[in-house]
CSV table of C-alpha atoms and ligand atoms in Angstrom, one decimal:
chain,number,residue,atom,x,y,z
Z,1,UNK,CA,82.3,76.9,72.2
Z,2,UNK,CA,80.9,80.3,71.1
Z,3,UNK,CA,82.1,82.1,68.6
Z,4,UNK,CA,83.6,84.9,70.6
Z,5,UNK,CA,85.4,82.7,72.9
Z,6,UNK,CA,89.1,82.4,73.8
Z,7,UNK,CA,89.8,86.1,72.4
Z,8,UNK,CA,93.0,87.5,72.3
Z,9,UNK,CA,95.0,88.8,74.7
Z,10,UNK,CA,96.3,92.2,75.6
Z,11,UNK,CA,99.5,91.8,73.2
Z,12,UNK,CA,97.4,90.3,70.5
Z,13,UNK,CA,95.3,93.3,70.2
Z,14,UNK,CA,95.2,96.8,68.5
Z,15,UNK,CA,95.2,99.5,70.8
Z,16,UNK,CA,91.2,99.7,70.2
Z,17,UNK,CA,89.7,100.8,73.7
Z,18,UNK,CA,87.0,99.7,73.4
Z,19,UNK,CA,88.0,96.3,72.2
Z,20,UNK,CA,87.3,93.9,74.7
Z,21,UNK,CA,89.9,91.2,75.5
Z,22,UNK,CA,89.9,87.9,77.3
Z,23,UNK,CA,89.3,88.5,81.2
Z,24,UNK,CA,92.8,87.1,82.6
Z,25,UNK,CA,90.7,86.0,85.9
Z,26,UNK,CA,87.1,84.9,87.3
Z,27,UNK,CA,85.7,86.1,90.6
Z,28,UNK,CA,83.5,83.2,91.6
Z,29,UNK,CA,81.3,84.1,94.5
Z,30,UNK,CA,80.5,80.1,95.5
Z,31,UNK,CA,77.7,81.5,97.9
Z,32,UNK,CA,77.6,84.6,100.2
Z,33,UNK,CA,77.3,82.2,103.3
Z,34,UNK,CA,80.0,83.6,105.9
Z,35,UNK,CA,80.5,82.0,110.3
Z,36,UNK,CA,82.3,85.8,110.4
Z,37,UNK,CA,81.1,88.8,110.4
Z,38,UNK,CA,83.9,91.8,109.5
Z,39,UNK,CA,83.3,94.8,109.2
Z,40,UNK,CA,84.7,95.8,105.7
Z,41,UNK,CA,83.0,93.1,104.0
Z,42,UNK,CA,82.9,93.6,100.3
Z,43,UNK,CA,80.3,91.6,99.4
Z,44,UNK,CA,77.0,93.3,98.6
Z,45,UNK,CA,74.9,95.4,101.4
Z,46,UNK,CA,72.2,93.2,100.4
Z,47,UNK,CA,73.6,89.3,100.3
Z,48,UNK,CA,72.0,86.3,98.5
Z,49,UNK,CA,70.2,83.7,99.8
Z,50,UNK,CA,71.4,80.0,99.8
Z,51,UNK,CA,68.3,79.0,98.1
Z,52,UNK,CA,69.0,81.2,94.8
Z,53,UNK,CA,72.6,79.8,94.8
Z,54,UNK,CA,73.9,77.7,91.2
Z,55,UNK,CA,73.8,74.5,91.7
Z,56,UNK,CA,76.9,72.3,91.4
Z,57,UNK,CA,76.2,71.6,87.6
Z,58,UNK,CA,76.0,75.3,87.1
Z,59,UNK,CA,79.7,76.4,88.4
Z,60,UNK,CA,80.4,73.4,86.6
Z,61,UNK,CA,78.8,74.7,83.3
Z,62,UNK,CA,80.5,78.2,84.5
Z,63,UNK,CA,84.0,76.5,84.8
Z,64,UNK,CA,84.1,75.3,81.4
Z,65,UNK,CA,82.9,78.5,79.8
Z,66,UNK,CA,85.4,80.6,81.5
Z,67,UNK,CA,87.9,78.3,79.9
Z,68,UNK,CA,86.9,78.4,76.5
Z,69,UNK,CA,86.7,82.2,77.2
Z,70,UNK,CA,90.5,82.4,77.2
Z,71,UNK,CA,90.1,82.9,81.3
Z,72,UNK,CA,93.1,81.8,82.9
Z,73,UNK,CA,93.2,82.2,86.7
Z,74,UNK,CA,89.6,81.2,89.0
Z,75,UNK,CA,89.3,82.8,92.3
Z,76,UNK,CA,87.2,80.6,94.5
Z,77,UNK,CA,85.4,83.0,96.8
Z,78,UNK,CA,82.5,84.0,98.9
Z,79,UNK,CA,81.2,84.5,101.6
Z,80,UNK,CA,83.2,81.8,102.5
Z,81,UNK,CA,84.0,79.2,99.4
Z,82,UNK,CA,84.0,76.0,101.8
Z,83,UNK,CA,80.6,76.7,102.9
Z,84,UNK,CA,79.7,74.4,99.4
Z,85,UNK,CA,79.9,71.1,100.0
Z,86,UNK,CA,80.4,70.7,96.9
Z,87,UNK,CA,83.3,72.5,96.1
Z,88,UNK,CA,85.0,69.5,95.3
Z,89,UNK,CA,83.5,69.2,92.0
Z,90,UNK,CA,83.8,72.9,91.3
Z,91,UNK,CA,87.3,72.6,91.9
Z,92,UNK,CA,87.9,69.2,89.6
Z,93,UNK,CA,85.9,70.9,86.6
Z,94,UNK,CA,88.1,74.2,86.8
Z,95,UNK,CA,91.3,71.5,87.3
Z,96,UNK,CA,90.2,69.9,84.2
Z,97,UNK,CA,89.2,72.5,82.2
Z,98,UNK,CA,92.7,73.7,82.4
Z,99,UNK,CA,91.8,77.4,85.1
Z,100,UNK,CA,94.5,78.0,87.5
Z,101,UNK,CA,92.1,77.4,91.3
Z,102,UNK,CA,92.8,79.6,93.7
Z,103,UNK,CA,91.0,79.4,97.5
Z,104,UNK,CA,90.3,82.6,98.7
Z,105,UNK,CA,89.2,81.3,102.3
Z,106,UNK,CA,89.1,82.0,106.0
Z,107,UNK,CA,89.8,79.0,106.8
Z,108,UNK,CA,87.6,78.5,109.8
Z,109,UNK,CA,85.9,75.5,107.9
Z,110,UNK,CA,88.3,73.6,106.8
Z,111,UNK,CA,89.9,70.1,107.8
Z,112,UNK,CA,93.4,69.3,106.8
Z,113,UNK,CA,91.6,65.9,105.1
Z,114,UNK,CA,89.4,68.4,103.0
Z,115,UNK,CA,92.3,70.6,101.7
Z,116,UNK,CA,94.1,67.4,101.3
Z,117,UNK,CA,91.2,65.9,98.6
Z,118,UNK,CA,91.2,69.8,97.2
Z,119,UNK,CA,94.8,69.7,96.2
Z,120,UNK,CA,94.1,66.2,94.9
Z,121,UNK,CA,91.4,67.5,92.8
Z,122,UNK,CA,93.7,70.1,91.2
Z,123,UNK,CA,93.8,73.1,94.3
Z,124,UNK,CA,96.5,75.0,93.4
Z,125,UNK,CA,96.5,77.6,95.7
Z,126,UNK,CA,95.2,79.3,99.2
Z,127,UNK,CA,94.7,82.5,99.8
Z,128,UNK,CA,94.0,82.9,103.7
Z,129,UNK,CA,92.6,85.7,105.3
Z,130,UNK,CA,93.5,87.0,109.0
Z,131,UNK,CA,92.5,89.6,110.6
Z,132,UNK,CA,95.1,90.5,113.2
Z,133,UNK,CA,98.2,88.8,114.8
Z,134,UNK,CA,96.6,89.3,118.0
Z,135,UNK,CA,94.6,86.5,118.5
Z,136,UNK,CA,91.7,88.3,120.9
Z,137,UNK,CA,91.8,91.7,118.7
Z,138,UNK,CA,91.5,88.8,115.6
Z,139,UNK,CA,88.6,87.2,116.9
Z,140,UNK,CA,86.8,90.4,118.1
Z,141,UNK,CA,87.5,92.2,114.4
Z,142,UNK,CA,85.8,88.9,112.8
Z,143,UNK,CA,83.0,88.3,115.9
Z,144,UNK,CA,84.4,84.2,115.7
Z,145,UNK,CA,85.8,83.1,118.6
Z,146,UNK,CA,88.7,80.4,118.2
Z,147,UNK,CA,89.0,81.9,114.5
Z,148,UNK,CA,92.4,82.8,115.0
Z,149,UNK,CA,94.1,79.8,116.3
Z,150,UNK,CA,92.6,78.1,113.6
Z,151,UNK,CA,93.7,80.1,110.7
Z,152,UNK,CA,97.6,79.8,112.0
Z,153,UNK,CA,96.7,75.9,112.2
Z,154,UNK,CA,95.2,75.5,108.4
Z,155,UNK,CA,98.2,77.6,107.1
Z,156,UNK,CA,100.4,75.1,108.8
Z,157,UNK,CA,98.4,72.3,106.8
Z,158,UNK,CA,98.8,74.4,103.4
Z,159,UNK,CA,102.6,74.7,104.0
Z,160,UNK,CA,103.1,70.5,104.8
Z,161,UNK,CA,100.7,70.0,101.9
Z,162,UNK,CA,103.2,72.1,100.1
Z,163,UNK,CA,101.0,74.3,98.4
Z,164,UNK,CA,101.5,78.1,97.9
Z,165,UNK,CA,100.2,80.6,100.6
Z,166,UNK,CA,99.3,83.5,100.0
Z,167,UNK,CA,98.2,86.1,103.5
Z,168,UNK,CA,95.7,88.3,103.0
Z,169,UNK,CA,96.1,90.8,105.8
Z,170,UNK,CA,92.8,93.6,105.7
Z,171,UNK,CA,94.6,96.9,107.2
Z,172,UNK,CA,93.0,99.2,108.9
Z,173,UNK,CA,93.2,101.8,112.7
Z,174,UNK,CA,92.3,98.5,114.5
Z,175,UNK,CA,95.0,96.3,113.9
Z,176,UNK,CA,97.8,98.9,112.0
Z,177,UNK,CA,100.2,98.8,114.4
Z,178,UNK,CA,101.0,95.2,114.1
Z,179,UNK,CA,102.0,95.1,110.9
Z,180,UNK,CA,105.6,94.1,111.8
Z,181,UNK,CA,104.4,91.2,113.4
Z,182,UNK,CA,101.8,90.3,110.9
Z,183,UNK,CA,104.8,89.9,108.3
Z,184,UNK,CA,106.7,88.0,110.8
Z,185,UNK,CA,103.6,85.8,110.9
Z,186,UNK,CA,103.6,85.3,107.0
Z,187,UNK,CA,107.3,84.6,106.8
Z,188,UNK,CA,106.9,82.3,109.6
Z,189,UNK,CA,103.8,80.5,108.4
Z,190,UNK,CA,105.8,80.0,105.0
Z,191,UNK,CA,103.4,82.0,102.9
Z,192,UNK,CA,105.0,83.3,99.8
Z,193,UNK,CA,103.1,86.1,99.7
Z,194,UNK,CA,101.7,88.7,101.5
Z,195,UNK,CA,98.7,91.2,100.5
Z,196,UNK,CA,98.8,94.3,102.8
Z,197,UNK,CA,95.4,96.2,101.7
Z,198,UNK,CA,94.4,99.1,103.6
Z,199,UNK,CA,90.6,98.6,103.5
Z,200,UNK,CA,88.3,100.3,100.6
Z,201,UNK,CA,85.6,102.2,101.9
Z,202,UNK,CA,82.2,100.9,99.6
Z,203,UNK,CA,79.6,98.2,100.4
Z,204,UNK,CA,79.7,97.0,104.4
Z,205,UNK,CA,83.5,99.0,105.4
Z,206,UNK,CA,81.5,102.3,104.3
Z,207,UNK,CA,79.1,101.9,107.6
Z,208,UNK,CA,82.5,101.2,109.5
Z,209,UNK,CA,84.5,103.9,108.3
Z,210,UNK,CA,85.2,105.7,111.2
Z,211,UNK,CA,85.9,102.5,113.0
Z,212,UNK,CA,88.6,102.0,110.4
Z,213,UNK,CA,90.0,105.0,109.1
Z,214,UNK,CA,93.8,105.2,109.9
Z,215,UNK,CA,95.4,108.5,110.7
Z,216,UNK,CA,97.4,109.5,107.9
Z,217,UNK,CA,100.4,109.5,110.0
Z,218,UNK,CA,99.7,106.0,111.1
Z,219,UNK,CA,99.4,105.2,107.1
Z,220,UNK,CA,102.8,106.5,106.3
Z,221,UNK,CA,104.6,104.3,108.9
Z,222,UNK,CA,103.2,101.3,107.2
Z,223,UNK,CA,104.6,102.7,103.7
Z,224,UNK,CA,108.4,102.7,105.4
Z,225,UNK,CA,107.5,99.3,107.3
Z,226,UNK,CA,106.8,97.4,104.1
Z,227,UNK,CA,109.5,99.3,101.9
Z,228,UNK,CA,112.2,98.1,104.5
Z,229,UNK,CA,110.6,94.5,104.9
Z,230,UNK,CA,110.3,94.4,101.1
Z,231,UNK,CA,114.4,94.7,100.7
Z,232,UNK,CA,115.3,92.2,104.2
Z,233,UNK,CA,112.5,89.2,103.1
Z,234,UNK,CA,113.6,89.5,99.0
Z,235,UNK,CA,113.5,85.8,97.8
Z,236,UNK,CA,111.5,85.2,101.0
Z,237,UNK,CA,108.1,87.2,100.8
Z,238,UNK,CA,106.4,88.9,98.0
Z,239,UNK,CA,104.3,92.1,99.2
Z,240,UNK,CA,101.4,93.0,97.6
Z,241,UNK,CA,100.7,96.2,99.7
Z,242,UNK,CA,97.5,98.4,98.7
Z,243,UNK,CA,97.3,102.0,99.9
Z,244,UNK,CA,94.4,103.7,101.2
Z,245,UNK,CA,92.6,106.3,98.7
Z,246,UNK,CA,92.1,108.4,101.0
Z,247,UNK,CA,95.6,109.3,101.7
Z,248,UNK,CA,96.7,108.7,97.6
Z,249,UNK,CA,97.4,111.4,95.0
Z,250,UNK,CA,95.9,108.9,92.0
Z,251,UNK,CA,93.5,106.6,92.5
Z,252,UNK,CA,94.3,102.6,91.8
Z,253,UNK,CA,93.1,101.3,87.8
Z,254,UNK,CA,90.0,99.2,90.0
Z,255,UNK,CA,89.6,96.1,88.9
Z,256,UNK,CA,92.4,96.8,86.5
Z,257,UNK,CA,89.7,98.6,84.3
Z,258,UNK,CA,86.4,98.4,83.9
Z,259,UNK,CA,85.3,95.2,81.7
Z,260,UNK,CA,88.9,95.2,81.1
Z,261,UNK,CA,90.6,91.7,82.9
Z,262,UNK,CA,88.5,90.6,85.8
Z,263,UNK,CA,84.7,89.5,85.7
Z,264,UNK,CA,82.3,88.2,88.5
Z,265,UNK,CA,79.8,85.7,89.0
Z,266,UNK,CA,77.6,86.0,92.3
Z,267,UNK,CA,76.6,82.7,94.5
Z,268,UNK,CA,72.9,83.2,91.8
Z,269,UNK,CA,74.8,83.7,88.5
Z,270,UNK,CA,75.1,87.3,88.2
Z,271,UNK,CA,77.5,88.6,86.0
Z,272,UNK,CA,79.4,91.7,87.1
Z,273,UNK,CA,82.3,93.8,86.0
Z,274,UNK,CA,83.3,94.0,90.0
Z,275,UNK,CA,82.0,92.6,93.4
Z,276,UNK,CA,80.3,96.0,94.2
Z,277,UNK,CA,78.8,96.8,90.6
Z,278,UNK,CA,75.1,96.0,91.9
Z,279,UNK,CA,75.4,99.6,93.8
Z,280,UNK,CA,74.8,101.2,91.1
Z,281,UNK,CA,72.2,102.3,89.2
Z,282,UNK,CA,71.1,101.7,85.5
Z,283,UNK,CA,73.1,98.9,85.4
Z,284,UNK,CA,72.1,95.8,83.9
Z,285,UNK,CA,73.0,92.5,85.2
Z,286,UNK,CA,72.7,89.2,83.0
Z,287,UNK,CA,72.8,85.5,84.3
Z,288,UNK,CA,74.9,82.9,83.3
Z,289,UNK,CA,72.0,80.7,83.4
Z,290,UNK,CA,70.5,82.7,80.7
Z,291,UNK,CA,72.8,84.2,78.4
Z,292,UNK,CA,76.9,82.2,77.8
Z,293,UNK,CA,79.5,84.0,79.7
Z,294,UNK,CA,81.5,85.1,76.4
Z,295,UNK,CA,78.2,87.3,75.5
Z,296,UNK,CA,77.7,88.5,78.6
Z,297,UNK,CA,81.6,89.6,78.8
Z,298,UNK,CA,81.1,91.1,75.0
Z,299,UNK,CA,78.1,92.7,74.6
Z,300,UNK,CA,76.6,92.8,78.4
Z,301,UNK,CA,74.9,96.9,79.1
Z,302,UNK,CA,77.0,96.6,82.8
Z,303,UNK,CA,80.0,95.7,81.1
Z,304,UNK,CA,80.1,97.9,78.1
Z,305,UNK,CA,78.8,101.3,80.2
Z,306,UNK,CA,82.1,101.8,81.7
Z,307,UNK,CA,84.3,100.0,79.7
Z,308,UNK,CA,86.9,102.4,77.6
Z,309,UNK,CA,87.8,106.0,78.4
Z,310,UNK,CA,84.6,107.2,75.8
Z,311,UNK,CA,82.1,107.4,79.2
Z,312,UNK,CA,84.7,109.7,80.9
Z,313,UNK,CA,83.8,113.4,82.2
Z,314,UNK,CA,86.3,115.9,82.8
Z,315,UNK,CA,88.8,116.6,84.5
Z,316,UNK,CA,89.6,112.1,83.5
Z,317,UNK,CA,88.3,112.8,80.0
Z,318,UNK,CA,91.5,115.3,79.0
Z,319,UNK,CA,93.7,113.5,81.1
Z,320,UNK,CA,97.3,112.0,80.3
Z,321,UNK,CA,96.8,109.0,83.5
Z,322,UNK,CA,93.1,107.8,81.6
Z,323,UNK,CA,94.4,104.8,80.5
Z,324,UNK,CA,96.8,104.4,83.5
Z,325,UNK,CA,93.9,104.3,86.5
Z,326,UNK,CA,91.0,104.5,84.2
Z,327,UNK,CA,89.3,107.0,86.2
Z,328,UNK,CA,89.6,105.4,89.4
Z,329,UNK,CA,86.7,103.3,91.1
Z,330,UNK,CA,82.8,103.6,89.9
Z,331,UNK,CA,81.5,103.0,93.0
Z,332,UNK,CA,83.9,105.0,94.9
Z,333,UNK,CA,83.0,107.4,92.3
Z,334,UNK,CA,78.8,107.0,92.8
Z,335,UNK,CA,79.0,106.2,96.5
Z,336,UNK,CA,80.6,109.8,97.4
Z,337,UNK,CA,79.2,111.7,94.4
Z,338,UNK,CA,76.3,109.9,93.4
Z,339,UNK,CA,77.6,109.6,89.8
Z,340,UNK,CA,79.3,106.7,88.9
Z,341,UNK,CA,81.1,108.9,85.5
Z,342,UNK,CA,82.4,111.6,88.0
Z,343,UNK,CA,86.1,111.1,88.9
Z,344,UNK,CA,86.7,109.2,91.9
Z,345,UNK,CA,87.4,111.7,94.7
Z,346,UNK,CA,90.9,109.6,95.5
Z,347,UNK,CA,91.9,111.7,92.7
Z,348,UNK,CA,94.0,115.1,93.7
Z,349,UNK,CA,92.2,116.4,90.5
Z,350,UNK,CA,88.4,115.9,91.0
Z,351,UNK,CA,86.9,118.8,92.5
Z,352,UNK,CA,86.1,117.0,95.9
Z,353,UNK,CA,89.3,115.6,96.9
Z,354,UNK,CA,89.9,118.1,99.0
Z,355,UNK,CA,86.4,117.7,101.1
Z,356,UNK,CA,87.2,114.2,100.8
Z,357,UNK,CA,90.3,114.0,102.2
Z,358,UNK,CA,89.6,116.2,105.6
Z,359,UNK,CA,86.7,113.6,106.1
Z,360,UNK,CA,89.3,111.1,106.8
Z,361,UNK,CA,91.6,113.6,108.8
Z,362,UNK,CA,88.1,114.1,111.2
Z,363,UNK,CA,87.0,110.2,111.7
Z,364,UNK,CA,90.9,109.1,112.1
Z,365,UNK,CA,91.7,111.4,115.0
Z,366,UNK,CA,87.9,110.9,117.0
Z,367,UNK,CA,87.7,107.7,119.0
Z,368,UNK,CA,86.9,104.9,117.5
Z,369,UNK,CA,82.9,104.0,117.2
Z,370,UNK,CA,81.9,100.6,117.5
Z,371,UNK,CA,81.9,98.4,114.6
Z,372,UNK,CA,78.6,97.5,112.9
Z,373,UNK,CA,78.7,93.8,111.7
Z,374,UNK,CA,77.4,92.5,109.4
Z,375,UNK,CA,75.1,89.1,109.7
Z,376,UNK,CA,73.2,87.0,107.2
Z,377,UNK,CA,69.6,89.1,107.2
Z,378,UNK,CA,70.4,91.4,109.8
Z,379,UNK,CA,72.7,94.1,110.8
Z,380,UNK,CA,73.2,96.1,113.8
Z,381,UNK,CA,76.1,97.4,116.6
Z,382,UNK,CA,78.1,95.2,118.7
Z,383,UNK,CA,81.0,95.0,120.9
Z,384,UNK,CA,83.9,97.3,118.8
Z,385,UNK,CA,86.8,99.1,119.4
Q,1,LIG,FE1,93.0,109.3,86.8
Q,1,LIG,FE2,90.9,110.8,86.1
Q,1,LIG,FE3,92.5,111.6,88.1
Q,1,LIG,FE4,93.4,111.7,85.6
Q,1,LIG,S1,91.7,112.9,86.5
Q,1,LIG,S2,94.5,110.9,87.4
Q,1,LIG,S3,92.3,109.9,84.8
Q,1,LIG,S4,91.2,109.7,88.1
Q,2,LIG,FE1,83.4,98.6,91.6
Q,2,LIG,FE2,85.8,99.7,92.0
Q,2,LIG,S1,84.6,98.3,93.3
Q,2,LIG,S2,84.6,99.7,90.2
């Protein structure tokens, strides 16, 4: 164990912003390996190749580090996590070493046998992505045929294994209107949960914005649709629901802060502050394969540039919410200003919120372009909306 490991916690601290406390959860990126293709992937623009991927030992090694880091929570994730044939062992280590596993997962892999041995192995949760109720509109958002059948058939297999579920339901103009029977599907599947997230426009969804952008009318009705599910399924479904910058007055903490709770490690080792932190520039990105975890979290450039509120520009620097939202997102922020300091424009108070928000008034209310998916080493248009 390193000297800096298992540091304290946000109640165990002095109010110190730059002090950096242990991460509550790990992001690991098993391997950016995908069989879909959707179009608001957040994975990098530019994925990683199977060859530069840690080997088993190496999550391993990665495992017990986060634990002595004071991590608590491990979100198994990709690409697609059960792509790894050996994410058995990843998921024994992480049981063993005490993290909390959670299987972020399509699902399109999996056989009940294999989730069976996971849960064995210490699994404690799944977290299943769909991408529609609508089985055809599901498959065509994702390019997988049969995708959607099967994702109803490996929730049933969570539910008699009698492991939490959690749905993770992208939102977006392409399958909005059937939110009411996307959280009949949850209740119905048994999940516990349900994460509504209207899509974040960086990395892949930028390309398909226009493809995706809800009008803001559209957007509203999903506010009143969840409010009113949220009081009928209480005791029944939680709702994590996620509203689209474009259409907020603040912008969401991301990432709870930068440096702050959450850290990544992508399928090579990469350590990043958040999935899409290797957009931007002047950032450096250690490897857990050279440097321990703890120091990387610590003392890593990446982590410490945006950590804080002492980085901030005006109008975040003088403002009361800095430690609410922490500016918003960096790569929102560098994506649509080409500064990652600048406020993000889902703020009502940075200068282009305004410009900002009438380019999602335009794209919502054109017809729909067709998607651009996204495949391992190339890229290019195919059947859309
Ligand atoms: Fe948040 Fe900055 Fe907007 Fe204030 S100005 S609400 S800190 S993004
Ligand atoms: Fe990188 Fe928001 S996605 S800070």
């Amino acid at each position: 164990m390193t000297d800096s490991a298992t540091l304290p916690r946000e109640d165990e601290t002095s109010n110190s912003e730059t002090c950096a406390r242990a991460p509550v959860g790990l992001l690991a990126e098993l391997t950016h390996r995908c069989p879909l293709q959707c179009p608001y992937c957040s994975n990098p623009v530019d994925l990683e190749r199977a060859n530069t991927e840690l080997t088993t030992q190496e999550w391993q090694h990665v495992m017990r580090q986060a634990a002595e880091l004071g991590i608590l929570q491990i979100h198994l994730s990709g690409g697609e996590p059960t792509a790894r044939k050996d994410l058995e062992d990843i998921v024994k280590t992480a049981a063993e070493v005490g993290l909390y596993t959670n299987l972020i997962t399509a699902g399109v892999l999996l056989t009940k046998e294999r989730l069976a041995r996971l849960q064995e192995l210490g699994l404690d949760h799944v977290q299943l992505s769909i991408q529609d109720v609508d089985a055809a509109n599901a498959d065509r958002i994702a390019a997988y045929k049969g995708g959607s059948d099967k994702k109803r058939e490996v929730a049933k297999w969570v539910r008699e294994l009698d492991m939490p579920l959690t749905i993770n339901a992208p939102l977006h103009r392409q399958n909005i209107d059937n939110l009411p029977a996307i959280i009949d599907y949850s209740v119905e599947v048994g999940a516990g949960r349900l994460e509504v997230a209207h899509i974040q426009y960086y990395a892949w969804a930028l390309k398909n914005r226009a493809a995706l952008m809800p009008t803001r009318e559209a957007f509203m009705k999903t506010v009143e649709i969840v409010n009113e599910a949220k009081e009928r399924l209480k005791g029944i479904l939680v709702f994590d629901f996620v509203v689209p910058d474009y259409y907020a007055k603040y912008p969401k903490p991301c990432m709870g802060g930068w440096g702050r709770g959450i850290m990544n490690v992508t399928p090579s080792g990469r350590v990043l502050p958040c999935h899409a932190a290797e957009s931007l520039p002047g950032l450096e990105f250690e490897n857990v394969r050279d440097r321990p975890l703890a120091d990387i979290w610590l003392k890593g450039q990446a982590f410490e540039m945006f950590r804080g509120t002492e980085w901030m520009k005006e109008p975040c620097r003088s403002c009361s919410r800095k430690e609410i939202d922490f500016g918003g997102c960096r790569c929102q922020a560098y994506a649509l200003t080409g500064d990652a300091a600048n406020t993000d424009p889902a703020c009502s108070l940075s200068p282009l919120h305004q410009d900002w928000a009438q380019v999602a008034k335009e794209e919502s209310h054109k017809p729909s372009p067709e998607f651009v998916y996204r495949r391992m080493g190339k890229s290019g248009p195919a059947a859309g909306a």
